[in-house]
Coordinates of N, CA, C and O and ligand atoms in Angstrom, one line a residue:
X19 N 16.4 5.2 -7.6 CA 15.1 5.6 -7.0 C 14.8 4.7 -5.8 O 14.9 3.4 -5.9
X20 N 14.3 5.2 -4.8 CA 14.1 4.4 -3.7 C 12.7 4.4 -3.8 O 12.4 5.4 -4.4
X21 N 11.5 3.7 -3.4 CA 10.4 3.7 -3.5 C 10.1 2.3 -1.8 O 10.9 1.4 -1.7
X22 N 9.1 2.5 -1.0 CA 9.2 2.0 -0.1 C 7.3 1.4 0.4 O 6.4 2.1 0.5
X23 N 7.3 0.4 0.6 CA 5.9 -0.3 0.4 C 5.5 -0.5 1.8 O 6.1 -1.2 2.6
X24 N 4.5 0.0 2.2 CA 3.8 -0.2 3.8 C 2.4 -0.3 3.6 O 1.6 0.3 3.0
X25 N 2.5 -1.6 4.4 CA 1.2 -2.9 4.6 C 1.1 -2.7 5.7 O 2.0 -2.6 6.5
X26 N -0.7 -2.6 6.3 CA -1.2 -2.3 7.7 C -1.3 -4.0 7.4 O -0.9 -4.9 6.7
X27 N -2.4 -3.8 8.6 CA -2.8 -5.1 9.8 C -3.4 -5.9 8.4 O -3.8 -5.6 7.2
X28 N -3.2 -7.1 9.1 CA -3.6 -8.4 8.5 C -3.3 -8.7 7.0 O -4.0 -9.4 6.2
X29 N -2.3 -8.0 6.9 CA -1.5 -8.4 5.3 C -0.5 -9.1 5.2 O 0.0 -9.4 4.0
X30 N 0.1 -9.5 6.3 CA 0.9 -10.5 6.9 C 0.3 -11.6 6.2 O 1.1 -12.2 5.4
X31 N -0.6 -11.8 6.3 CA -1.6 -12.9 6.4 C -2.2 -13.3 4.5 O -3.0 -14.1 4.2
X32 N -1.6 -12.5 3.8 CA -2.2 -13.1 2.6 C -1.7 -14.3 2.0 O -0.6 -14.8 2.3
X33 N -2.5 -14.9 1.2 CA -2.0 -15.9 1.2 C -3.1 -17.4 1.8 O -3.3 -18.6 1.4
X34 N -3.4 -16.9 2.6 CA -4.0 -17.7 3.5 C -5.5 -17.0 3.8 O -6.5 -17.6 4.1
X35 N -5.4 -15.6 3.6 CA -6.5 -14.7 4.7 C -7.7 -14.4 3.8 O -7.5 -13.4 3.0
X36 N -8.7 -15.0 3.7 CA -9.9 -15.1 2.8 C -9.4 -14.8 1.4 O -9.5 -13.6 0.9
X37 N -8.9 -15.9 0.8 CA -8.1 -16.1 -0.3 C -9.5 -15.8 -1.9 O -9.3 -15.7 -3.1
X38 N -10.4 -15.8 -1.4 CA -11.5 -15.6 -2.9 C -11.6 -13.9 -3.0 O -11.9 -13.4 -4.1
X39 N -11.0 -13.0 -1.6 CA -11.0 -12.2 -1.6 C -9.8 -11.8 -2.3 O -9.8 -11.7 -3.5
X40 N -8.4 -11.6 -1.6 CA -7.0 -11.4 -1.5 C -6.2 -12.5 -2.1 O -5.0 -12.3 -2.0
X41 N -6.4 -13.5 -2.7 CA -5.8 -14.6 -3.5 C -5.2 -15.7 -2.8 O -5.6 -16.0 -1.7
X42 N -3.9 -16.4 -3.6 CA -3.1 -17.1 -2.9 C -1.6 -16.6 -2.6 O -1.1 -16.9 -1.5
X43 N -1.3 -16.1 -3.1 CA 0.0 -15.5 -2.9 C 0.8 -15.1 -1.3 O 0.0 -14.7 -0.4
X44 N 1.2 -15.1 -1.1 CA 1.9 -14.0 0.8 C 2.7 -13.4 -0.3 O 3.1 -13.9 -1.3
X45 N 2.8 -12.1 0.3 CA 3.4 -10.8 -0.1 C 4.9 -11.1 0.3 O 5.7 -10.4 -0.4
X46 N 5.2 -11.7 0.9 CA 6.7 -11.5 0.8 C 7.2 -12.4 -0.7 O 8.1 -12.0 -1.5
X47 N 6.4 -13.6 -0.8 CA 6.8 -13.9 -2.4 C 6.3 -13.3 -3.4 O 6.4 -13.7 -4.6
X48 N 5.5 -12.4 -2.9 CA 5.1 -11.5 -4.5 C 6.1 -10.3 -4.0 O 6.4 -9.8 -5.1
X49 N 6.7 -9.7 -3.2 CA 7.2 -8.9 -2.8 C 9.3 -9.1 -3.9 O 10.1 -8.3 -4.4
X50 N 9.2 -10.5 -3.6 CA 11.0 -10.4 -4.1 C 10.5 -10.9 -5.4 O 11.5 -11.5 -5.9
X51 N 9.5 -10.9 -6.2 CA 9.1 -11.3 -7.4 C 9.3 -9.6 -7.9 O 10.0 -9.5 -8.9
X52 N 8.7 -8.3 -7.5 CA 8.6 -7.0 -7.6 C 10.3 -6.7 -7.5 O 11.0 -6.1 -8.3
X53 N 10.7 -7.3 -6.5 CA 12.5 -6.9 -6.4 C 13.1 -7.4 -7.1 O 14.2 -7.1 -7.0
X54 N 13.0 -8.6 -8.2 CA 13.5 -9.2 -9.1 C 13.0 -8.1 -10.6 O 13.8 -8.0 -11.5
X55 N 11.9 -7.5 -10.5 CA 10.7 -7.5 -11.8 C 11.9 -6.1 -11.8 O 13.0 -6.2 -12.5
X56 N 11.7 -5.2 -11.3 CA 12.3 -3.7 -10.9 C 13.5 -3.9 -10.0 O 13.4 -3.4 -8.9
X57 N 14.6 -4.4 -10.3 CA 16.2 -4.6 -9.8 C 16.5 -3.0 -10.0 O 17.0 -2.4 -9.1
X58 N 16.3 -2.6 -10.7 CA 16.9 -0.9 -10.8 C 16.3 0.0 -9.9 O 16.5 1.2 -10.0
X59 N 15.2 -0.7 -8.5 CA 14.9 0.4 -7.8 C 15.0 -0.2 -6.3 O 14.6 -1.3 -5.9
X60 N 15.6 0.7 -5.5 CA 15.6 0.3 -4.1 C 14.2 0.3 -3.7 O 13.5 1.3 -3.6
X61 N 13.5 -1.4 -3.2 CA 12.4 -1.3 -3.1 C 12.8 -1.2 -1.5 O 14.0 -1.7 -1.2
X62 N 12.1 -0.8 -0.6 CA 11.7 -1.4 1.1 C 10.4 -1.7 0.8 O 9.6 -1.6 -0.1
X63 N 10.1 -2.3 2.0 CA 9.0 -2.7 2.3 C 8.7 -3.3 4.0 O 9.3 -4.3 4.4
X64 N 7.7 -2.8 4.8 CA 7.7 -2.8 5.9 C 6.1 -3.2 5.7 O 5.4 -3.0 4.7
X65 N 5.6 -3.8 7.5 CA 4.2 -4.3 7.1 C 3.9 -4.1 8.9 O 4.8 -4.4 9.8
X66 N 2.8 -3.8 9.0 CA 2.6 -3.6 10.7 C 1.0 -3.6 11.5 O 0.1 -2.8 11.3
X67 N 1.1 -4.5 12.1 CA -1.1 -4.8 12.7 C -0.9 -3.4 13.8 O -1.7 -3.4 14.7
X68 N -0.2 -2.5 13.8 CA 0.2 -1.6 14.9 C -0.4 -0.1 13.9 O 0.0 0.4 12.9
X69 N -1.4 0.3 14.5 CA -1.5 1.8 13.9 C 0.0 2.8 14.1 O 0.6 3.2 13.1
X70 N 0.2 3.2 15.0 CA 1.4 3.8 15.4 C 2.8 3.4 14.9 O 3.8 4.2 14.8
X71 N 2.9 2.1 14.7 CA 3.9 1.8 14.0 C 3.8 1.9 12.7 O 5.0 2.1 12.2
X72 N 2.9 2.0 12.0 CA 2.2 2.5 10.6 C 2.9 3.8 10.0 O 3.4 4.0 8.9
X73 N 2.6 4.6 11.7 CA 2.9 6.3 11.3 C 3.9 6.1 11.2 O 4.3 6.1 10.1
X74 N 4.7 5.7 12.3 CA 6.6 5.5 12.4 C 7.1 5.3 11.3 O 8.2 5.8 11.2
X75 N 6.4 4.5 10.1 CA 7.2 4.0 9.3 C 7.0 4.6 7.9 O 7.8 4.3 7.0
X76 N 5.9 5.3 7.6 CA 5.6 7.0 6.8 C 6.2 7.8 7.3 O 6.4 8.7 6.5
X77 N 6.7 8.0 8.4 CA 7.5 9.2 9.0 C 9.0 9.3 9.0 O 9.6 10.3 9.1
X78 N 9.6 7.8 8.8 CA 10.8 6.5 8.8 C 11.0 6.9 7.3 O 12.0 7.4 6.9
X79 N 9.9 6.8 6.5 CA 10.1 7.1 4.8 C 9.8 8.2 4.0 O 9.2 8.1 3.0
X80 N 10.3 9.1 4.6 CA 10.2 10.5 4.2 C 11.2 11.0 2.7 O 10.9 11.8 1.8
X81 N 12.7 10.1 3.1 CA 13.7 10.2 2.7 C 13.4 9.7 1.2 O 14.1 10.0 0.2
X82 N 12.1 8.8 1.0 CA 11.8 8.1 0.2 C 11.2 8.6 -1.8 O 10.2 9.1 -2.1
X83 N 11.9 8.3 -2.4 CA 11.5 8.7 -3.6 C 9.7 8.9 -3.8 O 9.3 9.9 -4.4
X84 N 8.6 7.5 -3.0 CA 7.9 7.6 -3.1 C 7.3 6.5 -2.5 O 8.0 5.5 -2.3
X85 N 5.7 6.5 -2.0 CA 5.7 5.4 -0.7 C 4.1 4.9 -1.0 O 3.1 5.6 -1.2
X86 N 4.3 3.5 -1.1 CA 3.0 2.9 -1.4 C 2.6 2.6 -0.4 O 3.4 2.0 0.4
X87 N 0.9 2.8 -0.2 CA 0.7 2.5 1.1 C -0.5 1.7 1.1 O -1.5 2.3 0.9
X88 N -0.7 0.2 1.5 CA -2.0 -0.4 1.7 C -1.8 -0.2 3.6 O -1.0 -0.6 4.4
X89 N -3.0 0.6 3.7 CA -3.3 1.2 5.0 C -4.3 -0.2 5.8 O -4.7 -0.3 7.0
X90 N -4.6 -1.0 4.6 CA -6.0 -2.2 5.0 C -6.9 -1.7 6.1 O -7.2 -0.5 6.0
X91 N -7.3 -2.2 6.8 CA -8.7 -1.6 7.7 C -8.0 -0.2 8.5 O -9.0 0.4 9.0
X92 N -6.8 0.4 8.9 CA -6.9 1.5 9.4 C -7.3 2.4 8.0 O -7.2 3.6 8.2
X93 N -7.6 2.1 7.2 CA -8.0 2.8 5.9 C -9.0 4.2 5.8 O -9.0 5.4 5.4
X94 N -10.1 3.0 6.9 CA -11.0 3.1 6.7 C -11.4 4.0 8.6 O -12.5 4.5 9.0
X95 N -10.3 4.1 9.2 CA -10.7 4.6 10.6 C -9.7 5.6 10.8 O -10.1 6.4 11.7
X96 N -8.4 5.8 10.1 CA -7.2 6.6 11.4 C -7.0 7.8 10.8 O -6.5 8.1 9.8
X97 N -7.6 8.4 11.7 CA -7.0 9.9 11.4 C -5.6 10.3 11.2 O -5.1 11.2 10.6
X98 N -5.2 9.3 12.1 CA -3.3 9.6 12.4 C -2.8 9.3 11.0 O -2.1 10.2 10.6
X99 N -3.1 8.1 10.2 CA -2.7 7.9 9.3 C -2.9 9.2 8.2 O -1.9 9.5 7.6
X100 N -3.7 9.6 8.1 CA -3.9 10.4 6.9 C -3.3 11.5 7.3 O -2.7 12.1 6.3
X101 N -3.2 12.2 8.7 CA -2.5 13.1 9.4 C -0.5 13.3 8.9 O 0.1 14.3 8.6
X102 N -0.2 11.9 9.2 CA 0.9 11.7 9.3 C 1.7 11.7 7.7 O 2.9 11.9 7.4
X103 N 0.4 11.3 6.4 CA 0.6 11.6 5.1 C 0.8 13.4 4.7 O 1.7 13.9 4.1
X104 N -0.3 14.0 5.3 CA -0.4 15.2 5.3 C 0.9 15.8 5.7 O 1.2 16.7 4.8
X105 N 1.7 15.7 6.7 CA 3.0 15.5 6.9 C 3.7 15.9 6.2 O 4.4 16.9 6.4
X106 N 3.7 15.4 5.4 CA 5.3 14.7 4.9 C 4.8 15.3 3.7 O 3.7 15.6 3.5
X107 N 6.2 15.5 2.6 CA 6.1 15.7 1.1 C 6.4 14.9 0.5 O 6.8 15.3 -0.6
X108 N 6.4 13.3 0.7 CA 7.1 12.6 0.0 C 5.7 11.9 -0.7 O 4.8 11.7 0.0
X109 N 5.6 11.7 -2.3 CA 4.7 11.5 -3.1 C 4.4 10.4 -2.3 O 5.2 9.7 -1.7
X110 N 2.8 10.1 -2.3 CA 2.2 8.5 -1.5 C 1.1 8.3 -2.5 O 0.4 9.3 -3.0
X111 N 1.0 6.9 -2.9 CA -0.1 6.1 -3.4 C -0.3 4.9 -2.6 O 0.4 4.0 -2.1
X112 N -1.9 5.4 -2.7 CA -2.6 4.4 -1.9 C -3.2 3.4 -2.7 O -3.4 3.6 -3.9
X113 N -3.6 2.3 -2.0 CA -3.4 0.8 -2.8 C -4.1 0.2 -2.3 O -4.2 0.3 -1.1
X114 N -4.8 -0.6 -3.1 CA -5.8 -1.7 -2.2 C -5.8 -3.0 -3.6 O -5.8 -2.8 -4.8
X115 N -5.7 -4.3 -2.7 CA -5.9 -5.4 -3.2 C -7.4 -5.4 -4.1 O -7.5 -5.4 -5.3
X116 N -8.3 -5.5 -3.1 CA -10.1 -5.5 -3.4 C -10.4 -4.1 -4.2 O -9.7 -3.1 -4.3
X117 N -11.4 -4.3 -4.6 CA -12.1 -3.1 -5.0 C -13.0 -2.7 -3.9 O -14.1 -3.2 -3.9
X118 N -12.6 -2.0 -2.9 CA -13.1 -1.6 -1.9 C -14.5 -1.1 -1.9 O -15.2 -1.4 -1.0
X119 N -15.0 -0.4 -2.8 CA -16.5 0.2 -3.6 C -17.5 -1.2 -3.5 O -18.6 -1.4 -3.2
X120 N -16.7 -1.9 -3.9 CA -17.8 -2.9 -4.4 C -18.2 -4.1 -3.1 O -18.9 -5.1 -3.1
X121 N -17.4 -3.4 -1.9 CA -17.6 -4.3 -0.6 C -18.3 -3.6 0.0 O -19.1 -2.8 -0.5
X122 N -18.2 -3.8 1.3 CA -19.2 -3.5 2.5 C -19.0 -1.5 2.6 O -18.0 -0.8 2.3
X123 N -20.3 -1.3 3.0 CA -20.4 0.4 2.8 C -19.0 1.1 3.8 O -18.3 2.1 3.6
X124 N -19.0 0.3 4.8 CA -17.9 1.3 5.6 C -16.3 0.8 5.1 O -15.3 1.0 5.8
X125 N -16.3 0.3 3.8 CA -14.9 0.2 3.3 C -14.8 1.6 2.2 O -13.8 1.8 1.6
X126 N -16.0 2.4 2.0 CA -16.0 3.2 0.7 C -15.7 4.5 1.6 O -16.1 5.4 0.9
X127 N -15.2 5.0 2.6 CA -14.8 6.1 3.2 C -13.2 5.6 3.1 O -12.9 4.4 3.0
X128 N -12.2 6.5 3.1 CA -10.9 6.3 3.2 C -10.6 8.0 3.6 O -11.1 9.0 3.1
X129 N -9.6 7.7 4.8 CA -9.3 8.9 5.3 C -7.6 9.1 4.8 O -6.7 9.8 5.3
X130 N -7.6 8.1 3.7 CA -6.2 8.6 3.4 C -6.1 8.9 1.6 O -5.1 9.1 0.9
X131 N -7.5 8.7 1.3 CA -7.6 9.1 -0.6 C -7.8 11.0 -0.6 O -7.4 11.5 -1.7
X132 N -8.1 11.7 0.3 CA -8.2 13.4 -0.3 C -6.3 13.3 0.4 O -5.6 14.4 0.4
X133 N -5.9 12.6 0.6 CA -4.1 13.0 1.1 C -3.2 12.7 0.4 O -2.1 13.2 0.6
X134 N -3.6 11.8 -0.8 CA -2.7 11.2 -0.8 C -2.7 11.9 -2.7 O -3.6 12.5 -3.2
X135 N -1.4 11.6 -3.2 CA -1.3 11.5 -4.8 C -1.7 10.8 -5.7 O -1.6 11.3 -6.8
X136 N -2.3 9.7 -5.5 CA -3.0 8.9 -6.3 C -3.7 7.6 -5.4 O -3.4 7.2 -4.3
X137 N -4.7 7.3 -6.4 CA -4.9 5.7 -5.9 C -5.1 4.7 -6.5 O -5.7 4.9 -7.6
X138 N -4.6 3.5 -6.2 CA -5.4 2.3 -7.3 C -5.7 1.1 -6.3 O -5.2 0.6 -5.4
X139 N -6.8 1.0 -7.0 CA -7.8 0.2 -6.3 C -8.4 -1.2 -7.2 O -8.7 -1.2 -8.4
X140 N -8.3 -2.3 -6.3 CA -9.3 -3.5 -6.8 C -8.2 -4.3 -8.0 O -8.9 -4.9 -8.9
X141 N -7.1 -4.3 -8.1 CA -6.3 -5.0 -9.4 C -5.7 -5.9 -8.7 O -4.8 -6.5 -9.4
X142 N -5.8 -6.4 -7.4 CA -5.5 -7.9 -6.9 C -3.4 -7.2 -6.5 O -3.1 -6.0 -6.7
X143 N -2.8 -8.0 -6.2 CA -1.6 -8.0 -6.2 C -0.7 -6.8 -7.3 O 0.4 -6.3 -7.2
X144 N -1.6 -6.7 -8.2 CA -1.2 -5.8 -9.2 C -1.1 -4.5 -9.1 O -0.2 -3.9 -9.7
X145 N -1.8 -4.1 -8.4 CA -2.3 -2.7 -7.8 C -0.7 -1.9 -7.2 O -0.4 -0.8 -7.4
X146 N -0.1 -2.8 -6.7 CA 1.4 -2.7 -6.2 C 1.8 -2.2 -7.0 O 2.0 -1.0 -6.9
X147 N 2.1 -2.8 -8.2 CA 3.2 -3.1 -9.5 C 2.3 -1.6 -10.3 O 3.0 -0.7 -10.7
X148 N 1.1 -1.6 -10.4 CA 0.6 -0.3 -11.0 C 1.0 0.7 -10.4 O 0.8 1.7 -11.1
X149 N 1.6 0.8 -9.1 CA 1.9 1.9 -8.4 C 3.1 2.4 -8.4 O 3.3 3.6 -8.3
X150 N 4.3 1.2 -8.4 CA 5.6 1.3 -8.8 C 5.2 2.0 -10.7 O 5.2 3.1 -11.1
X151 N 5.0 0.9 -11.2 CA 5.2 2.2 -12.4 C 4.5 3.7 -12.9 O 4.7 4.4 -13.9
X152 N 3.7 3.9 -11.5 CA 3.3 4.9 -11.9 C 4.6 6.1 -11.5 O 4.5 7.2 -12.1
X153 N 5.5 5.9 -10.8 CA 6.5 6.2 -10.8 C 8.3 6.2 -11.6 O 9.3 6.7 -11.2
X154 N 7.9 5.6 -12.6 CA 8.5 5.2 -13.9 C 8.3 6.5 -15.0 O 7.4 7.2 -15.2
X155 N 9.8 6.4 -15.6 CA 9.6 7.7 -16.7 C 8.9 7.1 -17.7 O 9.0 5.9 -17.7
X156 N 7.9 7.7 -18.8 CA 6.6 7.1 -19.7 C 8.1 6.9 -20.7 O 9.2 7.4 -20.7
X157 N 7.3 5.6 -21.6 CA 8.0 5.6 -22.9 C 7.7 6.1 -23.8 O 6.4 6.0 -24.0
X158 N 8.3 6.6 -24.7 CA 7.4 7.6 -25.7 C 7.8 6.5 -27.0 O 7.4 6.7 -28.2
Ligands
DQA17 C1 -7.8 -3.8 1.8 C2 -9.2 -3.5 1.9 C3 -9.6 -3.1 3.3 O1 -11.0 -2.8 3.4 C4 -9.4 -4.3 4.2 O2 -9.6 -4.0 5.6 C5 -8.0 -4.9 4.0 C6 -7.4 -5.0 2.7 C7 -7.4 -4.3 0.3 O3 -6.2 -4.3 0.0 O4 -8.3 -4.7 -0.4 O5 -7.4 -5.4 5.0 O6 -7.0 -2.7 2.1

């Protein structure tokens, strides 16, 4: 199973980037911690401050089992984004570090939650790993 992880603007930056919000961690070491956790699945993972390169790389992962997407502040503005989900048939969950509800009012619009297959929101770094297994056969 291939499953493929795309991070908008300023996720680069975790780690460092108002850490009471988004923690301590940078995503590339919580990132090969997920590729160690799930070795049985081709993870990708691409990250971009570029709206357009955003689309490029949902449109790049079509081929994809399934594609998590923290859109971060174009979340909350791009049409293209939710456009370019619309697109495509490849299953997408959307993902957020914060609990975006519980922040500032223009974070509670998302133009990519009526597009997308699921969401999870507000579980810190975890929110990732909730989304990878929501793609997991259940254990009975
Ligand atoms: C975020 C929430 C967005 O509102 C914000 O712009 C981000 C990160 C999150 O993961 O909590 O950059 O998507």
């Amino acid at each position: 199973m291939k499953l493929t992880i795309i991070n908008g603007p300023n996720l680069n930056l975790l780690g460092s980037r108002e850490t009471d919000i988004y923690g301590n961690q940078d995503f590339e070491t919580f990132f090969n911690s997920l590729r160690s956790k799930y070795s049985n699945i081709n993870l990708e993972y691409h990250q971009s401050n570029v709206e357009g390169e955003l689309i490029n790389f949902i449109q790049d992962s079509r081929d994809s089992d399934g594609i998590i997407i923290n859109a971060a502040a174009y979340t909350h503005t791009s049409v293209g984004i939710g456009d370019a989900i619309k697109a495509i048939d490849t299953k997408v969950i959307e993902v957020h570090i914060s609990n975006t509800f519980s922040r500032e009012e223009y974070r509670h619009n998302s133009y990519l939650s009526p597009v997308v297959d699921g969401i999870i929101i507000g579980f810190g770094l975890k929110s990732y790993e909730l989304a990878i297994e929501s793609f997991l056969p259940k254990d009975e």
